[in-house]
Coordinates of C-alpha atoms in Angstrom, one line a residue:
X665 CA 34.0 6.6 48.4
X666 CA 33.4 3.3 50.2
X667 CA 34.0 0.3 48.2
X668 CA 31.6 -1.8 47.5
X669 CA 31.5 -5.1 48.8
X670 CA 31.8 -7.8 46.6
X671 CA 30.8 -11.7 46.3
X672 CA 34.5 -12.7 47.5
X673 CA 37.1 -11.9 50.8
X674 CA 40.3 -12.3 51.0
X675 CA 41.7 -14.1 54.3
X676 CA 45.1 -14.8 55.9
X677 CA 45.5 -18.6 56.8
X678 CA 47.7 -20.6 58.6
X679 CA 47.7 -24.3 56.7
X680 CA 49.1 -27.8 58.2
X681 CA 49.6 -30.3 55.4
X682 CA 50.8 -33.1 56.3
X683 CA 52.8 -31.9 58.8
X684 CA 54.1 -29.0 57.0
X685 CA 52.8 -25.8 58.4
X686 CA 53.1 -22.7 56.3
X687 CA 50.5 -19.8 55.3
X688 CA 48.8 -18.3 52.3
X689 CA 45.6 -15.8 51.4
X690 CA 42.4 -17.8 50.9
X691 CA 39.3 -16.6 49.7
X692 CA 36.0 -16.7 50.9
X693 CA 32.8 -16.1 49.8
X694 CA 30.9 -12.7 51.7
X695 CA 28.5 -12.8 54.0
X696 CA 26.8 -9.7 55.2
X697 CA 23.0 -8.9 56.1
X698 CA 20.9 -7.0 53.6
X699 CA 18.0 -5.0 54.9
X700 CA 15.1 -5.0 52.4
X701 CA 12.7 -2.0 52.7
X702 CA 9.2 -1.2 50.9
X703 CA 8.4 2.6 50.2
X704 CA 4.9 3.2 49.8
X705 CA 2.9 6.6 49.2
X706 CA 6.1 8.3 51.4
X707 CA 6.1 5.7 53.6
X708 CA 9.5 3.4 54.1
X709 CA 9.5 -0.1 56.0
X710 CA 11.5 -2.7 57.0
X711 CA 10.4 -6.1 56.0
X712 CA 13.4 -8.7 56.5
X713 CA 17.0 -9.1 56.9
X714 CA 19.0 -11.8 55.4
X715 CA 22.3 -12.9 55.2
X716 CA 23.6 -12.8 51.9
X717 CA 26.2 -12.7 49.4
X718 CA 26.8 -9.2 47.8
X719 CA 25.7 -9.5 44.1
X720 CA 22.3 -9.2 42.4
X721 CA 20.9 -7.8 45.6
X722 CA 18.0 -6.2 43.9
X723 CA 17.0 -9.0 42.2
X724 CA 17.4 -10.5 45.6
X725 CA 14.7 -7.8 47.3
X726 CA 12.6 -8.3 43.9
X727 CA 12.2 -11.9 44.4
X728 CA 11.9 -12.3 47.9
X729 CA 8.7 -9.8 47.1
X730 CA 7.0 -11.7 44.8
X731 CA 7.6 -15.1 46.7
X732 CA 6.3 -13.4 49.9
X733 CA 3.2 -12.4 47.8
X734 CA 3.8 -8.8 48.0
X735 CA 3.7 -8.0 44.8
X736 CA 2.6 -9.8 41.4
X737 CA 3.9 -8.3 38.1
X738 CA 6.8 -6.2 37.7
X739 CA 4.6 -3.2 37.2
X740 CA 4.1 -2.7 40.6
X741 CA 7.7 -1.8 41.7
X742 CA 8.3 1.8 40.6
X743 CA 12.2 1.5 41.6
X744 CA 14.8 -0.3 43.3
X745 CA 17.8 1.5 44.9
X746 CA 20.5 1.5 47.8
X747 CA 19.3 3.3 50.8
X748 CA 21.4 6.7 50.6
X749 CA 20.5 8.4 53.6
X750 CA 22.9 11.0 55.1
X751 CA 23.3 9.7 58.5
X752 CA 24.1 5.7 57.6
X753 CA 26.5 4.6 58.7
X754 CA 29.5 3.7 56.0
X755 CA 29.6 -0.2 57.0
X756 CA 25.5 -0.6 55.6
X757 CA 26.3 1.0 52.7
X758 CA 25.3 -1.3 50.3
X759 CA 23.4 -3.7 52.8
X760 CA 19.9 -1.6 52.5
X761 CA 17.7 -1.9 49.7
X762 CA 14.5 0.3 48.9
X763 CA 11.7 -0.9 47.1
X764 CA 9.5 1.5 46.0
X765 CA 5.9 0.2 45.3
X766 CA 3.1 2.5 42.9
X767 CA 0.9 3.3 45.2
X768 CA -1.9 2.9 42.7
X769 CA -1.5 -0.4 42.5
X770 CA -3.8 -3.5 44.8
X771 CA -0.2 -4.1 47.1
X772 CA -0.6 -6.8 49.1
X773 CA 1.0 -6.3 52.8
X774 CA -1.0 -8.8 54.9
X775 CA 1.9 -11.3 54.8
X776 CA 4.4 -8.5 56.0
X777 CA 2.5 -7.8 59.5
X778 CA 5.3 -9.3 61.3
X779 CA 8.9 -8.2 61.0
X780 CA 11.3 -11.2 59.1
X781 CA 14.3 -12.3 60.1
X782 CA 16.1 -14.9 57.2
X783 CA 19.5 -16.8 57.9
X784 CA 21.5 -18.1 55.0
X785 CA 20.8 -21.2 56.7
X786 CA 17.1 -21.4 57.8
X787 CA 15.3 -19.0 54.9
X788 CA 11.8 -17.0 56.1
X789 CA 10.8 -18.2 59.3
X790 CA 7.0 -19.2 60.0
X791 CA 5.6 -20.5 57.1
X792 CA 5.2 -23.9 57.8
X793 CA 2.0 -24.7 56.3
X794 CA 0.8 -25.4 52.6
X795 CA -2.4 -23.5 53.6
X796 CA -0.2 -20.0 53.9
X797 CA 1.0 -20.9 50.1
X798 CA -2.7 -21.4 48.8
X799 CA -4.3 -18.6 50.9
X800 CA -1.8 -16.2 49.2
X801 CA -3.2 -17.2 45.3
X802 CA -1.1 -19.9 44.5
X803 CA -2.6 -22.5 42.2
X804 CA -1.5 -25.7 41.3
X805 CA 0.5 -26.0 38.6
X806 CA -0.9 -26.7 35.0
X807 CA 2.2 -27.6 32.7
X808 CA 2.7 -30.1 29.8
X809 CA 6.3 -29.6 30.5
X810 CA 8.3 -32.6 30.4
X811 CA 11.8 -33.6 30.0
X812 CA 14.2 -36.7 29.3
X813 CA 16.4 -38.4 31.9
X814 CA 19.5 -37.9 30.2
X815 CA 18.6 -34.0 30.5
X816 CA 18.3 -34.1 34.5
X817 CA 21.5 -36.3 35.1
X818 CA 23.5 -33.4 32.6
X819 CA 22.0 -30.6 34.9
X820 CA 24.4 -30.4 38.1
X821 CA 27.5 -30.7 36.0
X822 CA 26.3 -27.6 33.5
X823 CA 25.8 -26.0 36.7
X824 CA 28.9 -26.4 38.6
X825 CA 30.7 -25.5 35.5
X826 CA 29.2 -21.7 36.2
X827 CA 29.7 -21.2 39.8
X828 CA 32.8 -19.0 39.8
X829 CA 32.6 -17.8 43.0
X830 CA 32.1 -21.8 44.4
X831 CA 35.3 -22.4 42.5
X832 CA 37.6 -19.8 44.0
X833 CA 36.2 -20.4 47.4
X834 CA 34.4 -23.5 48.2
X835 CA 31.7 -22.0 50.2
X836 CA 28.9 -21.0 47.9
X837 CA 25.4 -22.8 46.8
X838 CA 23.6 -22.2 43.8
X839 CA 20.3 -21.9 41.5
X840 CA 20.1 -22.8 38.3
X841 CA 17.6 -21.6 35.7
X842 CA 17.5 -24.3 32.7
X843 CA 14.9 -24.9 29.9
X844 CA 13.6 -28.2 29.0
X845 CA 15.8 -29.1 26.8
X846 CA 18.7 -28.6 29.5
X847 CA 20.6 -25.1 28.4
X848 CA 21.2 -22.8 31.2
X849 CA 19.4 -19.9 31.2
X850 CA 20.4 -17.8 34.3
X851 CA 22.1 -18.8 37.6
X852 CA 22.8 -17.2 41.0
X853 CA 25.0 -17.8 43.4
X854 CA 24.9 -17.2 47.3
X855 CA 25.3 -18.4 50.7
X856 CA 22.0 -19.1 50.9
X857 CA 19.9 -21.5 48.4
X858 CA 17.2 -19.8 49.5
X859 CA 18.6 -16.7 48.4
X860 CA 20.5 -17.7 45.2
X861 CA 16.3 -18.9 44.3
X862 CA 15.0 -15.4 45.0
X863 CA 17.6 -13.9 42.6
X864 CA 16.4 -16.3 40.0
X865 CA 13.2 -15.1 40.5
X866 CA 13.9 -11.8 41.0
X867 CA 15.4 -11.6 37.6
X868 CA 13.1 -13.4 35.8
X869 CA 10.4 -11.0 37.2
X870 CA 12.0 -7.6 36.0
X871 CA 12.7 -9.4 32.8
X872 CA 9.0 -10.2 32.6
X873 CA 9.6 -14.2 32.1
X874 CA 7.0 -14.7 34.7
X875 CA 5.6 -17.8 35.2
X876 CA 8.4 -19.9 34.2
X877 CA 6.5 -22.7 33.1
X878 CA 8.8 -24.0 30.6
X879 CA 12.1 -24.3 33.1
X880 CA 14.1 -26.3 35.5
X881 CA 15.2 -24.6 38.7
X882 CA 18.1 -27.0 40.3
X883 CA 19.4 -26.1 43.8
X884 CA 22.7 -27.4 44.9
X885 CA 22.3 -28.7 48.3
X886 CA 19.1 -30.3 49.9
X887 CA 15.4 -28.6 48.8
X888 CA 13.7 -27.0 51.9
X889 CA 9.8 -25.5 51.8
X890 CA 10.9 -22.1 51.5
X891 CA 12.8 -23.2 48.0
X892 CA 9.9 -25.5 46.9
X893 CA 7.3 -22.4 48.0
X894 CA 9.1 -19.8 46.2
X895 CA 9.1 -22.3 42.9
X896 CA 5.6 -22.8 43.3
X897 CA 4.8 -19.4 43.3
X898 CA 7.2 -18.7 40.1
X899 CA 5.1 -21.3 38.1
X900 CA 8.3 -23.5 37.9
X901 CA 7.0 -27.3 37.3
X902 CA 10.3 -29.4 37.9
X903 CA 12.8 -28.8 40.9
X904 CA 15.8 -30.6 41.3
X905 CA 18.6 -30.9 43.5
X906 CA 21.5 -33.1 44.2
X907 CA 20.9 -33.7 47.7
X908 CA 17.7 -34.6 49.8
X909 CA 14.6 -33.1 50.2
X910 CA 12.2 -32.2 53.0
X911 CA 8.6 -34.3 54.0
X912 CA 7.6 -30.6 53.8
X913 CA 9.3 -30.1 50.5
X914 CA 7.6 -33.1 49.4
X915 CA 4.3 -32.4 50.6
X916 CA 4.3 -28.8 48.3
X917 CA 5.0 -30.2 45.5
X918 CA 2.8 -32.9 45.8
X919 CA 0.1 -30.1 46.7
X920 CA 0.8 -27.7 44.3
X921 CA 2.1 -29.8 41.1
X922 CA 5.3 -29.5 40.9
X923 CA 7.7 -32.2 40.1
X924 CA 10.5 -33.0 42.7
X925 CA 14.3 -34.6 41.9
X926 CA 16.4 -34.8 44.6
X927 CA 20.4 -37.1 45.2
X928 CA 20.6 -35.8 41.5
X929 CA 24.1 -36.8 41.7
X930 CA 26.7 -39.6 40.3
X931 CA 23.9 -40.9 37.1
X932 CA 21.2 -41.2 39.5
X933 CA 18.0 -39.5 41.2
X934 CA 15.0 -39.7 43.1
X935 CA 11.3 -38.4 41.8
X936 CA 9.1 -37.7 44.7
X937 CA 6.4 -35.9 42.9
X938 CA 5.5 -35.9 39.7
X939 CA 7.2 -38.3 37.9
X940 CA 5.0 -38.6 34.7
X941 CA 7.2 -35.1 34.0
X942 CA 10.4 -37.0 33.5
X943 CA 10.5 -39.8 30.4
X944 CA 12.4 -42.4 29.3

């Protein structure tokens, strides 16, 4: 039986400290493509390929979903599984996961004409406009939610203090799921941010937590569009992360109501939208 891969790989290293040279196994965090396919009344397609890091992988497919606009309540996904065909090859066992939609249900596939390709670095590619976001049903967001500064500068800490992988290796981001009053609620890890937000997502959607209208999503790293989007979408009203944000990033959640903290880092931030959120 092939092993499954998991979120860590060990590595042989040669290691020059100070001019001592001598070796030891590291580890790294895993990086392999996951192939997410829709099956609809008998029908199986491809609709993206992302690098990832093993772990929470149908959450991942889940939540990349219902950020693309594909589907909208958990109802509509009959089942999520590992591709098991007879002929795969033993390396993408484990790297192909099959959504199966109810084919009763209004499925919307317009935003899946194209084939996607995601990179742990870059997210989905060609959605750079807020009009794709509001053509797909996305309204601004309506929340009373607000929290304390003292809550925000305790986030990346509570954070950090989860990421086991990032501590063994180094090399991993993160999303956290907190509620207002600054308890963690769920967290992800993954090479990409993009990806550790779908899994968030993802989660919260099979749970049935959707909208998440009383939570803070924080990001390590910088927040893109594709993170700020995918938020949006969720209902989430404040993002945060500890390093900078995009003008497009901006421009969302300026657009769609969402409150935006970025450099959260060292007993400081930045608002760039929606700062009557945050109080004194």
């Amino acid at each position: 039986m092939t092993e499954r891969p998991g979120s860590e790989t060990a590595a042989h290293v040669s290691v020059y400290d100070d001019g001592v040279e001598g070796s030891r196994t590291d580890r790294l965090a895993t990086e392999e493509p996951l192939e997410i396919r829709i099956s609809l009344a008998g029908t199986s397609k491809t609709i993206a390929i992302t690098m990832r890091t093993p772990g929470a992988d149908f959450e991942l497919a889940a939540g990349f979903l219902f950020g693309e606009g594909v589907v909208a309540r958990r109802e509509q996904i009959v089942a999520i599984s590992y591709c098991k065909d007879a002929d795969l090859p033993v390396e993408q066992l484990y790297n192909i996961v099959i959504v199966e939609l109810d084919p009763t249900s209004e499925i919307d596939l317009r935003g899946l004409d194209r084939h996607f390709y995601t990179s742990s670095a870059c997210g989905v590619c060609g959605k750079a406009s807020l009009e794709s976001i509001s053509l797909r049903g996305v309204c601004t967001i309506r929340s009373d939610a607000c929290v304390s500064r003292e809550t925000i500068l305790s986030l990346p800490g509570k954070l950090r203090d989860d990421q086991d992988v990032f501590a063994s290796t180094g090399g991993l981001h993160a999303a956290g799921l907190f509620d207002l009053s600054g308890h963690l609620v769920a967290s992800r890890e993954d090479v990409g941010r993009h990806n550790a937000v779908d899994k968030l997502v993802g989660w919260a959607l099979l749970e049935g937590r959707l909208p998440l209208s009383d939570h803070i999503m924080v990001v390590s790293g910088r927040s893109s569009f594709e993170i700020l989007q995918k938020c949006a979408t969720a209902g989430v009203p404040i993002v945060c992360s500890v390093s900078a944000p995009s003008s497009l990033a901006v421009d969302v959640a300026r657009a769609f109501g969402v409150t935006l903290v970025g450099f959260l880092r060292e007993r400081r931030f930045n608002v760039y939208a929606g700062a009557e959120r945050i109080r004194s």
